[in-house]
PDB file of C-alpha atoms in Angstrom:
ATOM      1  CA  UNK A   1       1.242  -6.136  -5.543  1.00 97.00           C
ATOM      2  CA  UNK A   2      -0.647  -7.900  -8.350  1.00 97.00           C
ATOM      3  CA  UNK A   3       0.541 -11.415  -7.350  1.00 98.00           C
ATOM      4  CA  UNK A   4      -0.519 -10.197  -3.764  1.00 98.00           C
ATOM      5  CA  UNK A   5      -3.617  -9.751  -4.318  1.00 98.00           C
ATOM      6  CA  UNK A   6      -4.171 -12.718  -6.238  1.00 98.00           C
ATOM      7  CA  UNK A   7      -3.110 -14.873  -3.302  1.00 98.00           C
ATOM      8  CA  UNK A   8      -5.555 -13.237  -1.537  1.00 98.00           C
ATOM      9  CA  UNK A   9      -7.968 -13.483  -3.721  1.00 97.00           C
ATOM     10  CA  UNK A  10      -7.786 -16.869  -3.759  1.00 97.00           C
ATOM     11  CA  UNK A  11      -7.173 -17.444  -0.082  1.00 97.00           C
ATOM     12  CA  UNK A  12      -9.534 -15.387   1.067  1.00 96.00           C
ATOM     13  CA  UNK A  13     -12.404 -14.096  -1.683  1.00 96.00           C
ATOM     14  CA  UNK A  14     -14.601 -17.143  -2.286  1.00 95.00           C
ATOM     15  CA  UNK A  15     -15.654 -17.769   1.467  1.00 94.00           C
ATOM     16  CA  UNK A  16     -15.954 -13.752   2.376  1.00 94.00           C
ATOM     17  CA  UNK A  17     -17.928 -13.047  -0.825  1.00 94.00           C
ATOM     18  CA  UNK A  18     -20.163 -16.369   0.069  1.00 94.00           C
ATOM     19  CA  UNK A  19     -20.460 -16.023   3.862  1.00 92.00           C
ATOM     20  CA  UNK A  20     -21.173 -11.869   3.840  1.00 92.00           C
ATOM     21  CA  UNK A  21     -23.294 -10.830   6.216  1.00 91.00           C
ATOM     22  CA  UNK A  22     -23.541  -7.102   5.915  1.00 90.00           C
ATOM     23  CA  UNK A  23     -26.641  -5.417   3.703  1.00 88.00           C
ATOM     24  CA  UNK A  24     -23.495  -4.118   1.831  1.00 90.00           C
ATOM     25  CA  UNK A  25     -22.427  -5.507  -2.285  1.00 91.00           C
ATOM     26  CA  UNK A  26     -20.165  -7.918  -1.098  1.00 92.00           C
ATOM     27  CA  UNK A  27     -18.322  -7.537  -4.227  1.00 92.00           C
ATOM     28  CA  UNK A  28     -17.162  -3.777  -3.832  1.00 92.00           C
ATOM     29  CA  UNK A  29     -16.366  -4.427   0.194  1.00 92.00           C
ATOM     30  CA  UNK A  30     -14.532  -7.686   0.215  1.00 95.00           C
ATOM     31  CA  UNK A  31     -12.443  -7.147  -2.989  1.00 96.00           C
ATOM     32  CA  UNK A  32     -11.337  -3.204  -2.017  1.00 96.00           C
ATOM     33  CA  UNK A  33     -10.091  -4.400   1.081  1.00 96.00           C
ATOM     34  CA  UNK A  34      -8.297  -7.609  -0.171  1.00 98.00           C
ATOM     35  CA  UNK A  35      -6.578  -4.547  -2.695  1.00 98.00           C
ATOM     36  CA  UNK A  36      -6.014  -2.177   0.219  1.00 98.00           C
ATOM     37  CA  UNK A  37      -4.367  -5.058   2.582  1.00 98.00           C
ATOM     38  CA  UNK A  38      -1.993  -6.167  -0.618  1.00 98.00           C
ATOM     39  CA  UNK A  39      -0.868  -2.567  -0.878  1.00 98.00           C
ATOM     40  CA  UNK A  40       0.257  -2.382   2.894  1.00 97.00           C
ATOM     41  CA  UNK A  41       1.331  -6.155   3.169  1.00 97.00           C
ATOM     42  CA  UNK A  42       3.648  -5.739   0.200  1.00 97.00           C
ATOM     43  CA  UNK A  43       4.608  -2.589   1.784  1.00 96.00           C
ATOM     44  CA  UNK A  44       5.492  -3.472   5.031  1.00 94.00           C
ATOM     45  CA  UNK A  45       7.095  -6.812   3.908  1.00 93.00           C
ATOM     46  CA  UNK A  46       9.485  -4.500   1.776  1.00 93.00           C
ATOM     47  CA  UNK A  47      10.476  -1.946   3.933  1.00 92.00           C
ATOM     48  CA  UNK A  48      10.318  -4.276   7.119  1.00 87.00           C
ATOM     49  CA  UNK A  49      13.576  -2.629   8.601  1.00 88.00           C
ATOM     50  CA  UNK A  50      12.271   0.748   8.586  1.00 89.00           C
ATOM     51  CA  UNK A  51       9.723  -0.279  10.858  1.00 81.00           C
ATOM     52  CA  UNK A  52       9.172  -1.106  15.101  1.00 76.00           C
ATOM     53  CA  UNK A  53       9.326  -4.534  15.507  1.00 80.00           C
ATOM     54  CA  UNK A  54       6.397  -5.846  15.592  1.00 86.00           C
ATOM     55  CA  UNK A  55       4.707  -3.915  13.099  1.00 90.00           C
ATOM     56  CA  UNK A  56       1.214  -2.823  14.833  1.00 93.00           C
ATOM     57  CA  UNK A  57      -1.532  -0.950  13.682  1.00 96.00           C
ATOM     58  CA  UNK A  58      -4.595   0.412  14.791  1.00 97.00           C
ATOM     59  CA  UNK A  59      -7.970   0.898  12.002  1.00 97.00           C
ATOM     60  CA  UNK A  60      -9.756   3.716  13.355  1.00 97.00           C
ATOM     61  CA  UNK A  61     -13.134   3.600  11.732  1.00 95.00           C
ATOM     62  CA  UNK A  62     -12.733   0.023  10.937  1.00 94.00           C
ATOM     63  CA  UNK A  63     -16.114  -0.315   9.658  1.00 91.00           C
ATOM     64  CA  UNK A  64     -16.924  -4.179   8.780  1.00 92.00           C
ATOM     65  CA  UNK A  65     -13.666  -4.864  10.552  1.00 93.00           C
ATOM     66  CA  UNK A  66     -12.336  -7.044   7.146  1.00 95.00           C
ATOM     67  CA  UNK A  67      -9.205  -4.993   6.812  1.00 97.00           C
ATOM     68  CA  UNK A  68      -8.379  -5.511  10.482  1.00 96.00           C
ATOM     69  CA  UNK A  69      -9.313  -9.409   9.799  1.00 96.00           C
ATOM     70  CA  UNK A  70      -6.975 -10.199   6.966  1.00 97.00           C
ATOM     71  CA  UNK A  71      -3.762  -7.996   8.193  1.00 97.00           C
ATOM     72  CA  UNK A  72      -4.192 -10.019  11.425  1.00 96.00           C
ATOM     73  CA  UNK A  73      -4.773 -13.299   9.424  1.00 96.00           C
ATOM     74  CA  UNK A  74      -1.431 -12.672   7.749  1.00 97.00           C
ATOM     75  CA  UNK A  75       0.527 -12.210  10.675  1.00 94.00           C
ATOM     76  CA  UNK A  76       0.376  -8.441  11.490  1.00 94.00           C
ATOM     77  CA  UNK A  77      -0.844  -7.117  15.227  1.00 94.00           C
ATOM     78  CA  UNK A  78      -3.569  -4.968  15.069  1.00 96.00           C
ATOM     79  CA  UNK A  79      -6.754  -3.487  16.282  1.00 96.00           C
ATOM     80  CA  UNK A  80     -10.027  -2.710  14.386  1.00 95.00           C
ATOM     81  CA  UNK A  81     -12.559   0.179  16.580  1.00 95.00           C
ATOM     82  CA  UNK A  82     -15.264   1.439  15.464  1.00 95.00           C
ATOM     83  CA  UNK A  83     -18.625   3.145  16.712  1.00 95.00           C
ATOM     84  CA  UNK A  84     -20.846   0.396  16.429  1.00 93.00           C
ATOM     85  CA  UNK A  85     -20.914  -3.660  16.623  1.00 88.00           C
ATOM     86  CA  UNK A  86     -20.960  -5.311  13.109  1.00 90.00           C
ATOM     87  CA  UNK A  87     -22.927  -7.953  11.942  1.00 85.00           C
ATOM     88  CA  UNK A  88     -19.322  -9.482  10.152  1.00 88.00           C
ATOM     89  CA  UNK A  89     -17.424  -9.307  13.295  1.00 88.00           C
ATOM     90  CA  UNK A  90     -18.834 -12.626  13.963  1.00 86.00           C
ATOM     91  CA  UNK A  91     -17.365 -13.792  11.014  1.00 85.00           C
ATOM     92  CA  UNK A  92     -13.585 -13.505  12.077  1.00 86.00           C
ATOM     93  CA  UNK A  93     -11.550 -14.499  15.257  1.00 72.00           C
TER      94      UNK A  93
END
């Protein structure tokens, strides 16, 4: 996990935390879900044949959409919904 989340720090941290366009700490958002999408690419990787292949997922709630972003960015299928249009949508594909 730890060595996870570094590469994704590094990957990923410097241009989200510099490009944020949410009123939200940048800080607390980006680096939470970098740590949440280490857990559960770690996770998945490991137990791989316990899961459908593909693994999908769905984010229900997604919020600033940046967990949807960087699970997709690493080569997962998903889909991020929420209520409303964010302002960092724009920021990923």
């Amino acid at each position: 996990y730890q060595r996870e989340y570094e590469r994704l720090k590094i990957k990923y941290g410097k241009y989200l935390t510099e490009n944020w366009c949410e009123g939200t700490d940048p800080q607390k958002h980006v680096f939470e879900d970098l740590a949440i999408a280490s857990y559960l690419l770690v996770y998945w990787r490991e137990n791989i044949d316990r899961f459908p292949r593909p693994i999908r997922f769905a984010d229900l709630g997604c919020g600033n959409g940046l967990l949807t972003y960087l699970l997709c960015s690493e080569g997962f299928q998903g889909v991020g919904i929420d209520v409303r249009r964010r302002r960092s949508w724009s920021m990923f594909d």
